Short mmCIF file of C-alpha atoms in Angstrom, two decimals:
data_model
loop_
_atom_site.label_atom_id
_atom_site.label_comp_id
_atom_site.label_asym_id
_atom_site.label_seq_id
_atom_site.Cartn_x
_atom_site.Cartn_y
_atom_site.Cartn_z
CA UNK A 1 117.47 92.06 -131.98
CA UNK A 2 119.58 94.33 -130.31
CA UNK A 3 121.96 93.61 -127.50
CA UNK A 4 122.80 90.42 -125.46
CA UNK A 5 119.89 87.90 -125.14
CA UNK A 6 118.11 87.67 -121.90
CA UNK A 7 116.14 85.38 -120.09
CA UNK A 8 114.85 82.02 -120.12
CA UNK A 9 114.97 79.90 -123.07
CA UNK A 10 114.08 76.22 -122.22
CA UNK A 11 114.38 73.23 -124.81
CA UNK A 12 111.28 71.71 -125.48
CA UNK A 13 110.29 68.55 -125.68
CA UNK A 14 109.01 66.56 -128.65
CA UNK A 15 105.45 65.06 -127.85
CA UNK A 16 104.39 62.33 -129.54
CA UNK A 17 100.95 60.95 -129.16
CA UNK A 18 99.85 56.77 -128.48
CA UNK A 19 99.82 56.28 -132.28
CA UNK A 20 103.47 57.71 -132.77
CA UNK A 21 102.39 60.91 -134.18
CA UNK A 22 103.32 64.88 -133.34
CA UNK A 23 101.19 65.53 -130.03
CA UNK A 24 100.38 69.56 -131.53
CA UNK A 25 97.95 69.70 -128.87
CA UNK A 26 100.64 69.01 -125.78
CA UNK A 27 103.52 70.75 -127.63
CA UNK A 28 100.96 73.57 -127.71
CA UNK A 29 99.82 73.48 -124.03
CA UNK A 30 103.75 73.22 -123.21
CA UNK A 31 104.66 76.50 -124.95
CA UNK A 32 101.57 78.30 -123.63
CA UNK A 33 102.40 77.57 -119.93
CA UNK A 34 106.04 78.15 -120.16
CA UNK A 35 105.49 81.73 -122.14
CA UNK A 36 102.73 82.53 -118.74
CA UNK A 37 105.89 81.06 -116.66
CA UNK A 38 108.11 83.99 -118.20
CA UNK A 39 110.45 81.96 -121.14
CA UNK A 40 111.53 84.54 -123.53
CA UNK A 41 111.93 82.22 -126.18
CA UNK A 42 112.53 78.26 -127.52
CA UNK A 43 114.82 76.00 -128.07
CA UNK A 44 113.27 73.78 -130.72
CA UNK A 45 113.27 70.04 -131.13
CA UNK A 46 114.73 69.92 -127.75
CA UNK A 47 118.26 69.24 -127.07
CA UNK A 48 118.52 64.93 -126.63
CA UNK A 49 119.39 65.12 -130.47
CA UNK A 50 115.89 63.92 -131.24
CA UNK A 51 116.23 66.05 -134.32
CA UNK A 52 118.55 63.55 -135.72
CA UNK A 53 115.28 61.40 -136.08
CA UNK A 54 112.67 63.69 -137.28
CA UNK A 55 111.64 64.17 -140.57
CA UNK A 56 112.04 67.57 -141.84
CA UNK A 57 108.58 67.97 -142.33
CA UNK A 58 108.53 67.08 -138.48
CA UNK A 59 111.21 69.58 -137.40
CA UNK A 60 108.97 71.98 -140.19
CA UNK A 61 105.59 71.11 -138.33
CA UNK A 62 107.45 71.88 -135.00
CA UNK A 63 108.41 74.78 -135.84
CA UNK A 64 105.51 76.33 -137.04
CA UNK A 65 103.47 75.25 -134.05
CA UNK A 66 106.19 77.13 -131.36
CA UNK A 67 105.77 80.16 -133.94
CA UNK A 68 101.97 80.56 -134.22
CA UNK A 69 101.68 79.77 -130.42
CA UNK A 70 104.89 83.13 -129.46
#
C-alpha cells in the first residue's frame, strides 16, 4: 500500500454466541454491513483488550473470518 491510509477503520467486536462460543455468523453480518457502510478496513479483536483472553486459535479463527468476508 502506497501512501497515507484513508478512511474508516472501526474495531470490531468479538461475538460470542449463548453457549460461549465465536458467533461467525454475527461477526460475519457485522463486517458485511460496515464494508456496505463504507469502512476501508478492520481493526481486529476489537480494542477493550479482549485479545488478552482469546485463544490464539480464537484471534486465528477471527481473523480468517474478517479476511474471507473483505
Amino acid at each position: 500500500m502506497n501512501g497515507p491510509i484513508r478512511g474508516i477503520f472501526p474495531a470490531l467486536l468479538t461475538a460470542y454466541d449463548e453457549e460461549g462460543e465465536l458467533d461467525s455468523q454475527l461477526l460475519s453480518a457485522v463486517v458485511g454491513r460496515l464494508l456496505t457502510q463504507g469502512a476501508q478496513g478492520f481493526f481486529v479483536c476489537g480494542t477493550g483488550a479482549e485479545f488478552t483472553a482469546l485463544t490464539l486459535s480464537e484471534r486465528e479463527a477471527i481473523t480468517e473470518l474478517v479476511l474471507a468476508e473483505v
